[in-house]
Amino acid sequence: MIYSIAFCRVIRIRITAAVTALILACSHSASADSRVLTLQQALSRATQQHPSILSYQHRLKSAESAREQANSLPNPELDLEIENFAGQANGLREAETTVSILQPIELGGERKARTSLALINRDIIAQEALVAKLAIKAHTKLAFTKLLYFQLLADLTQEQRQMAHFAADRTKRKHEAGAVLLVDKTKAEVTLQNIQLEHQQALAELTVAKQELASMWNGSEQDVGTVSGSLAVDDPSRYLLSANFSKSPLAAIASLKRRSASESLALERAAAIPDIKVGLGYRHIGETDTDTFVGSFSVELPLFSQNSNAVTGAKHLIDAAAMEEVDARRQLGLQVTRLQARLRSLVAQNQRVTNSLVPASKTAYRQARDAYEQGRIGYLELFDAMRTLFAVKKANLDLLLSLNSTAIELEQLFVVEEG
């Protein structure tokens, strides 16, 4: 009876410990789930906190201030003139004092051209900011994809390790039963150790991938637990459409630089037209103690410079900007063609691996395992089937990573429509 009571207490203690362990496991799982990161969350963090984007926000504000400044009228001038004082005159009593306001007036549309040039320069910075944002989004997507890749690779090596452990255990039992040689048992153990090293390497790469992703928002590895998503590329055909340069910020920058050169020419031509100054003033004549008003008008005489050299230089800059725009579109077209050709090849390879090689290698491994259990083949044949299966699975992951990388590069060049 005493033994029975003691046995019940042991059972109760074990059940309590098991329940406690289950609660702790669930708590840990919930904690881990709270750190699951989606692609949209990663992109939101990067685009809100990356220093480059914050820098362009300030540059845009500076460019807008420059545009407003360019649209400002020239300031008036205050002119004070005193004549006929001292000398033989009686101090300042007989002096003539004139106070005038002079207003410069810009002719030839100089202010309009200056404002248009500042507006285009602001638009160039806005497009450069878009290029920077697309680059940051691309780097974030690539870092996220690599993290997902190494996450799946770690799962794959873990699965491979379990299979290798199964094979090593079966080989050990067969050796103890005298069914296989010691060399087969040793090979199975060495294989298991090598696969364990591969799994550890995958975990190390996973840690580095977390750090790379978190660095996109100046975070740390602790900001990233696991990532959720798929390596499958949704509708790859949308990346294979004809290149629409109107959606390329790089092409837009080249076009804006050509327009900027044209506005610079307009500004130089306007600067060649002399500005004028008109003035209105009050004059006090001390000798007669009388007051009067005066007016003035002045204009620059373009005797030595008509700004012709600056105009000629601006014309050459227009030609240079036009050639640079043509070259930018040419390079962009070549890059798109190269990336689209790579994408087509990767899509075809991925379909072949997914639809043919993966199912065939799974079947081959299953058949080899059954044959090994029945003693019809040796460990080397089983090991070869297992390595082939995981080589094909890893090749599938590698292809998906390359597919994503290529699609991300195309997205960086163009604003790709969703859906």
Coordinates of C-alpha atoms in Angstrom, one line a residue:
M1 CA 0.0 0.0 0.0
I2 CA 2.9 2.3 0.9
Y3 CA 4.5 1.5 -2.5
S4 CA 1.2 2.3 -4.3
I5 CA 1.0 5.7 -2.6
A6 CA 4.6 6.5 -3.4
F7 CA 4.0 5.5 -7.0
C8 CA 1.0 7.7 -7.3
R9 CA 3.0 10.7 -5.9
V10 CA 5.7 10.0 -8.5
I11 CA 3.1 9.9 -11.2
R12 CA 1.5 13.2 -9.9
I13 CA 4.9 14.9 -9.8
R14 CA 5.7 13.8 -13.3
I15 CA 2.4 15.0 -14.6
T16 CA 2.9 18.3 -12.9
A17 CA 6.3 18.7 -14.4
A18 CA 5.0 17.7 -17.8
V19 CA 2.2 20.3 -17.6
T20 CA 4.7 23.0 -16.4
A21 CA 7.1 22.1 -19.3
L22 CA 4.1 22.3 -21.7
I23 CA 3.1 25.8 -20.4
L24 CA 6.7 27.0 -20.7
A25 CA 7.0 25.6 -24.2
C26 CA 3.7 27.4 -25.2
S27 CA 4.9 30.6 -23.6
H28 CA 8.2 30.4 -25.5
S29 CA 6.3 29.6 -28.7
A30 CA 4.1 32.7 -28.2
S31 CA 7.2 34.8 -27.5
A32 CA 8.8 33.5 -30.7
D33 CA 5.7 34.2 -32.7
S34 CA 5.6 37.8 -31.5
R35 CA 8.9 38.3 -33.3
V36 CA 7.8 37.0 -36.6
L37 CA 8.6 39.6 -39.3
T38 CA 6.8 40.0 -42.6
L39 CA 8.2 41.6 -45.7
Q40 CA 5.9 44.6 -45.4
Q41 CA 7.0 45.2 -41.8
A42 CA 10.6 45.1 -42.9
L43 CA 10.0 47.5 -45.8
S44 CA 8.1 49.9 -43.5
R45 CA 11.0 50.0 -41.0
A46 CA 13.6 50.5 -43.7
T47 CA 11.9 53.2 -45.6
Q48 CA 11.0 55.1 -42.4
Q49 CA 14.4 54.9 -40.6
H50 CA 17.1 54.5 -43.3
P51 CA 19.6 57.4 -43.1
S52 CA 19.6 57.8 -46.9
I53 CA 15.9 58.4 -47.1
L54 CA 16.0 60.8 -44.2
S55 CA 18.9 62.7 -45.9
Y56 CA 16.9 63.1 -49.1
Q57 CA 13.9 64.5 -47.1
H58 CA 16.2 67.3 -46.0
R59 CA 17.6 67.8 -49.5
L60 CA 14.1 68.1 -50.9
K61 CA 13.2 70.8 -48.3
S62 CA 16.4 72.6 -49.2
A63 CA 15.6 72.4 -52.9
E64 CA 12.1 73.8 -52.2
S65 CA 13.6 76.7 -50.3
A66 CA 16.0 77.4 -53.2
R67 CA 13.0 77.4 -55.6
E68 CA 11.2 79.9 -53.4
Q69 CA 14.3 82.0 -53.1
A70 CA 14.8 82.0 -56.9
N71 CA 11.3 83.4 -57.3
S72 CA 12.0 86.4 -55.1
L73 CA 12.2 89.9 -56.4
P74 CA 15.6 91.8 -56.0
N75 CA 15.8 93.9 -52.9
P76 CA 15.5 97.7 -53.2
E77 CA 18.5 99.9 -52.4
L78 CA 18.6 102.9 -50.1
D79 CA 20.9 105.7 -51.3
L80 CA 22.1 108.6 -49.2
E81 CA 24.0 111.5 -51.0
I82 CA 25.3 114.7 -49.4
E83 CA 26.8 117.4 -51.6
N84 CA 28.4 120.9 -51.0
F85 CA 29.4 120.4 -47.4
A86 CA 32.6 121.6 -45.6
G87 CA 35.3 123.3 -47.7
Q88 CA 34.3 126.9 -48.3
A89 CA 30.7 126.0 -47.4
N90 CA 29.4 126.6 -43.9
G91 CA 29.5 123.0 -42.5
L92 CA 26.3 121.1 -43.4
R93 CA 24.0 124.1 -43.4
E94 CA 24.4 124.7 -47.1
A95 CA 24.7 121.1 -48.1
E96 CA 22.3 119.3 -50.4
T97 CA 21.1 116.0 -48.9
T98 CA 19.3 113.4 -51.1
V99 CA 17.7 110.2 -49.9
S100 CA 16.6 107.8 -52.6
I101 CA 15.1 104.4 -53.0
L102 CA 16.4 102.5 -56.0
Q103 CA 14.6 99.4 -57.3
P104 CA 16.5 97.0 -59.7
I105 CA 14.2 95.6 -62.4
E106 CA 15.1 92.3 -64.1
L107 CA 14.4 92.2 -67.8
G108 CA 14.3 89.4 -70.3
G109 CA 12.5 86.9 -68.1
E110 CA 15.5 86.3 -65.8
R111 CA 13.4 85.6 -62.7
K112 CA 11.1 83.2 -64.5
A113 CA 14.0 81.3 -66.0
R114 CA 15.8 81.2 -62.6
T115 CA 12.6 79.9 -60.9
S116 CA 12.1 77.2 -63.6
L117 CA 15.6 76.0 -63.3
A118 CA 15.3 75.7 -59.5
L119 CA 12.0 73.8 -60.0
I120 CA 13.6 71.3 -62.3
N121 CA 16.6 70.9 -60.0
R122 CA 14.1 70.1 -57.2
D123 CA 12.4 67.6 -59.4
I124 CA 15.8 66.0 -60.1
I125 CA 16.4 65.6 -56.4
A126 CA 12.9 64.1 -56.0
Q127 CA 13.7 61.5 -58.7
E128 CA 17.0 60.8 -57.0
A129 CA 15.2 60.3 -53.8
L130 CA 12.9 57.8 -55.5
V131 CA 15.9 56.0 -56.9
A132 CA 17.4 55.8 -53.4
K133 CA 14.1 54.6 -52.0
L134 CA 13.8 51.9 -54.7
A135 CA 17.4 50.8 -53.9
I136 CA 16.7 50.6 -50.2
K137 CA 13.5 48.6 -50.8
A138 CA 15.5 46.3 -53.2
H139 CA 18.2 45.8 -50.6
T140 CA 15.7 45.2 -47.9
K141 CA 13.7 42.7 -50.1
L142 CA 17.0 40.9 -51.0
A143 CA 18.1 40.8 -47.3
F144 CA 14.6 39.5 -46.3
T145 CA 14.7 36.9 -49.2
K146 CA 18.2 35.7 -48.1
L147 CA 17.0 35.4 -44.5
L148 CA 14.0 33.3 -45.7
Y149 CA 16.4 31.3 -47.9
F150 CA 18.7 30.4 -45.0
Q151 CA 15.7 29.8 -42.8
L152 CA 14.5 27.2 -45.2
L153 CA 18.0 25.9 -45.7
A154 CA 18.4 25.4 -42.0
D155 CA 15.1 23.4 -42.0
L156 CA 16.4 21.4 -45.0
T157 CA 19.7 20.5 -43.3
Q158 CA 17.8 19.6 -40.1
E159 CA 15.6 17.2 -42.2
Q160 CA 18.7 15.8 -43.8
R161 CA 20.3 15.4 -40.4
Q162 CA 17.3 13.4 -39.2
M163 CA 17.5 11.1 -42.2
A164 CA 21.2 10.7 -41.7
H165 CA 20.6 9.9 -38.1
F166 CA 18.0 7.3 -39.1
A167 CA 20.4 5.8 -41.6
A168 CA 23.3 5.7 -39.0
D169 CA 21.1 4.1 -36.4
R170 CA 19.9 1.4 -38.9
T171 CA 23.5 0.7 -40.0
K172 CA 24.6 0.4 -36.4
R173 CA 21.9 -2.2 -35.7
K174 CA 22.7 -4.1 -38.9
H175 CA 26.4 -4.1 -37.9
E176 CA 25.6 -5.4 -34.5
A177 CA 23.5 -8.1 -36.1
G178 CA 26.4 -8.9 -38.5
A179 CA 24.5 -7.9 -41.6
V180 CA 26.9 -5.1 -42.7
L181 CA 30.6 -4.5 -42.4
L182 CA 32.2 -2.1 -39.8
V183 CA 33.2 0.2 -42.7
D184 CA 29.5 0.9 -43.5
K185 CA 28.8 1.8 -39.9
T186 CA 31.8 4.1 -39.9
K187 CA 30.7 5.8 -43.2
A188 CA 27.3 6.3 -41.8
E189 CA 28.7 8.0 -38.6
V190 CA 31.0 10.2 -40.7
T191 CA 28.2 11.2 -43.0
L192 CA 26.0 12.2 -40.0
Q193 CA 28.8 14.3 -38.5
N194 CA 29.3 16.1 -41.9
I195 CA 25.6 16.8 -42.2
Q196 CA 25.6 18.2 -38.6
L197 CA 28.4 20.5 -39.6
E198 CA 26.4 21.6 -42.7
H199 CA 23.4 22.3 -40.4
Q200 CA 25.6 24.4 -38.0
Q201 CA 26.9 26.3 -41.0
A202 CA 23.4 27.0 -42.2
L203 CA 22.5 28.3 -38.7
A204 CA 25.5 30.6 -38.7
E205 CA 24.5 32.0 -42.1
L206 CA 21.0 32.5 -40.7
T207 CA 22.4 34.7 -37.9
V208 CA 24.4 36.8 -40.4
A209 CA 21.3 37.2 -42.6
K210 CA 19.3 38.5 -39.6
Q211 CA 22.0 41.1 -38.9
E212 CA 22.1 42.2 -42.5
L213 CA 18.3 42.6 -42.6
A214 CA 18.2 44.5 -39.3
S215 CA 21.0 46.9 -40.5
M216 CA 18.6 48.3 -43.1
W217 CA 16.9 50.2 -40.3
N218 CA 19.9 50.5 -38.0
G219 CA 18.5 47.7 -35.8
S220 CA 20.1 44.6 -34.3
E221 CA 19.7 40.9 -34.6
Q222 CA 17.3 40.9 -31.7
D223 CA 14.8 42.9 -33.8
V224 CA 14.4 39.9 -36.1
G225 CA 13.1 36.5 -34.9
T226 CA 11.9 34.6 -37.9
V227 CA 10.4 35.8 -41.2
S228 CA 7.2 34.6 -42.8
G229 CA 6.7 34.4 -46.5
S230 CA 7.5 32.3 -49.5
L231 CA 10.3 32.2 -52.0
A232 CA 7.8 31.7 -54.9
V233 CA 7.7 34.7 -57.3
D234 CA 4.2 35.9 -57.9
D235 CA 3.4 36.1 -61.6
P236 CA 7.0 36.4 -63.1
S237 CA 5.4 37.4 -66.5
R238 CA 4.8 40.9 -65.2
Y239 CA 8.5 41.4 -65.1
L240 CA 8.8 40.3 -68.8
L241 CA 6.6 43.1 -70.3
S242 CA 8.1 45.6 -72.6
A243 CA 10.2 48.2 -70.8
N244 CA 8.2 51.3 -70.1
F245 CA 10.8 54.1 -69.6
S246 CA 8.2 56.5 -68.3
K247 CA 8.2 54.4 -65.1
S248 CA 11.9 54.4 -64.7
P249 CA 13.2 57.1 -62.4
L250 CA 16.7 56.8 -63.9
A251 CA 15.3 57.7 -67.3
A252 CA 13.3 60.5 -65.7
I253 CA 16.5 61.9 -64.2
A254 CA 18.3 61.9 -67.6
S255 CA 15.3 63.7 -69.1
L256 CA 15.1 66.3 -66.3
K257 CA 18.9 67.0 -66.7
R258 CA 18.3 67.8 -70.4
R259 CA 15.5 70.2 -69.4
S260 CA 17.7 71.7 -66.7
A261 CA 20.3 72.4 -69.4
S262 CA 17.6 74.1 -71.6
E263 CA 16.5 76.3 -68.7
S264 CA 20.2 77.2 -68.0
L265 CA 20.4 78.4 -71.6
A266 CA 17.3 80.5 -71.1
L267 CA 18.8 81.9 -67.9
E268 CA 22.0 82.9 -69.6
R269 CA 20.2 84.5 -72.5
A270 CA 18.1 86.5 -70.0
A271 CA 21.3 87.5 -68.2
A272 CA 22.6 89.0 -71.5
I273 CA 19.8 91.6 -71.4
P274 CA 20.8 94.5 -69.2
D275 CA 18.7 95.1 -66.1
I276 CA 17.6 98.6 -65.1
K277 CA 17.3 100.6 -61.9
V278 CA 14.7 103.2 -61.3
G279 CA 14.8 105.5 -58.3
L280 CA 12.7 108.1 -56.5
G281 CA 14.2 110.4 -53.8
Y282 CA 13.8 113.4 -51.6
R283 CA 16.3 116.2 -51.7
H284 CA 16.8 119.1 -49.2
I285 CA 18.8 122.1 -50.4
G286 CA 20.4 123.7 -47.3
E287 CA 21.5 127.0 -49.0
T288 CA 17.9 127.9 -49.9
D289 CA 16.2 125.7 -47.3
T290 CA 14.0 124.1 -49.9
D291 CA 12.8 120.6 -50.5
T292 CA 12.3 118.8 -53.8
F293 CA 11.9 115.3 -55.3
V294 CA 14.3 113.6 -57.7
G295 CA 14.1 110.6 -60.0
S296 CA 16.7 108.4 -61.5
F297 CA 17.2 105.8 -64.1
S298 CA 20.2 103.6 -64.9
V299 CA 21.0 100.8 -67.2
E300 CA 24.1 98.6 -67.7
L301 CA 25.9 99.2 -71.0
P302 CA 26.9 95.9 -72.5
L303 CA 30.1 97.2 -74.1
F304 CA 32.6 94.6 -73.0
S305 CA 30.5 91.5 -72.4
Q306 CA 27.2 90.4 -73.9
N307 CA 27.3 87.0 -72.0
S308 CA 27.8 85.3 -75.4
N309 CA 30.4 82.8 -74.1
A310 CA 28.0 81.7 -71.3
V311 CA 25.2 81.3 -73.8
T312 CA 27.5 79.2 -76.1
G313 CA 28.6 77.1 -73.1
A314 CA 25.0 76.5 -72.1
K315 CA 24.2 75.3 -75.7
H316 CA 27.0 72.7 -75.5
L317 CA 25.6 71.5 -72.2
I318 CA 22.2 70.9 -73.8
D319 CA 23.9 68.8 -76.5
A320 CA 25.8 66.9 -73.8
A321 CA 22.7 66.3 -71.7
A322 CA 20.8 65.0 -74.8
M323 CA 23.6 62.5 -75.5
E324 CA 23.7 61.4 -71.9
E325 CA 19.9 60.8 -72.0
V326 CA 20.3 58.6 -75.1
D327 CA 23.1 56.7 -73.4
A328 CA 21.2 56.3 -70.2
R329 CA 18.2 54.8 -72.0
R330 CA 20.5 52.6 -74.0
Q331 CA 22.2 51.2 -70.9
L332 CA 18.9 50.8 -69.2
G333 CA 17.5 48.9 -72.1
L334 CA 20.5 46.6 -72.2
Q335 CA 20.2 45.9 -68.5
V336 CA 16.5 45.2 -68.7
T337 CA 17.1 42.8 -71.6
R338 CA 19.8 41.0 -69.7
L339 CA 17.7 40.6 -66.6
Q340 CA 14.6 39.5 -68.4
A341 CA 16.6 36.8 -70.3
R342 CA 18.0 35.6 -67.0
L343 CA 14.5 35.6 -65.5
R344 CA 13.1 33.5 -68.4
S345 CA 15.9 31.0 -68.0
L346 CA 15.4 30.7 -64.2
V347 CA 11.7 30.3 -64.6
A348 CA 12.2 27.4 -67.0
Q349 CA 14.8 25.8 -64.8
N350 CA 12.6 26.1 -61.7
Q351 CA 9.7 24.5 -63.4
R352 CA 11.8 21.6 -64.5
V353 CA 13.3 21.1 -61.0
T354 CA 9.9 21.5 -59.3
N355 CA 7.8 19.4 -61.6
S356 CA 10.4 16.7 -62.5
L357 CA 13.6 16.5 -60.5
V358 CA 12.1 16.9 -57.0
P359 CA 9.4 14.3 -57.3
A360 CA 11.8 11.9 -59.0
S361 CA 14.5 12.3 -56.3
K362 CA 11.9 11.8 -53.6
T363 CA 10.8 8.6 -55.2
A364 CA 14.4 7.4 -55.7
Y365 CA 15.2 8.0 -52.0
R366 CA 12.1 6.2 -50.8
Q367 CA 12.8 3.2 -53.0
A368 CA 16.5 3.2 -51.9
R369 CA 15.5 3.3 -48.2
D370 CA 13.1 0.4 -48.6
A371 CA 15.7 -1.6 -50.5
Y372 CA 18.3 -0.9 -47.8
E373 CA 15.9 -2.1 -45.1
Q374 CA 15.4 -5.3 -47.1
G375 CA 19.1 -5.7 -47.5
R376 CA 19.1 -5.5 -51.3
I377 CA 21.5 -2.5 -51.5
G378 CA 24.3 -1.2 -49.4
Y379 CA 24.8 2.0 -47.4
L380 CA 26.6 3.7 -50.3
E381 CA 23.5 3.4 -52.5
L382 CA 21.3 4.7 -49.7
F383 CA 23.6 7.6 -49.0
D384 CA 23.8 8.5 -52.7
A385 CA 20.0 8.6 -53.0
M386 CA 19.8 10.8 -49.8
R387 CA 22.4 13.2 -51.0
T388 CA 20.8 13.4 -54.5
L389 CA 17.4 14.3 -52.9
F390 CA 18.8 17.1 -50.8
A391 CA 21.0 18.4 -53.6
V392 CA 17.9 18.7 -55.8
K393 CA 16.0 20.4 -52.9
K394 CA 18.9 22.8 -52.3
A395 CA 19.1 23.5 -56.1
N396 CA 15.4 24.4 -56.0
L397 CA 16.0 26.8 -53.1
D398 CA 19.0 28.3 -55.0
L399 CA 16.9 28.8 -58.1
L400 CA 14.1 30.5 -56.1
L401 CA 16.7 32.8 -54.5
S402 CA 18.1 33.7 -58.0
L403 CA 14.6 34.3 -59.3
N404 CA 13.8 36.7 -56.5
S405 CA 17.1 38.5 -56.8
T406 CA 16.5 39.0 -60.6
A407 CA 12.9 40.2 -60.0
I408 CA 14.1 42.6 -57.3
E409 CA 16.7 44.1 -59.7
L410 CA 14.0 44.7 -62.3
E411 CA 11.8 46.3 -59.6
Q412 CA 14.7 48.6 -58.7
L413 CA 14.9 49.9 -62.4
F414 CA 11.2 50.4 -62.9
V415 CA 8.1 51.0 -60.8
V416 CA 6.5 47.6 -61.5
E417 CA 2.7 47.4 -61.3
E418 CA 1.4 45.0 -58.7
G419 CA -1.0 42.3 -59.7

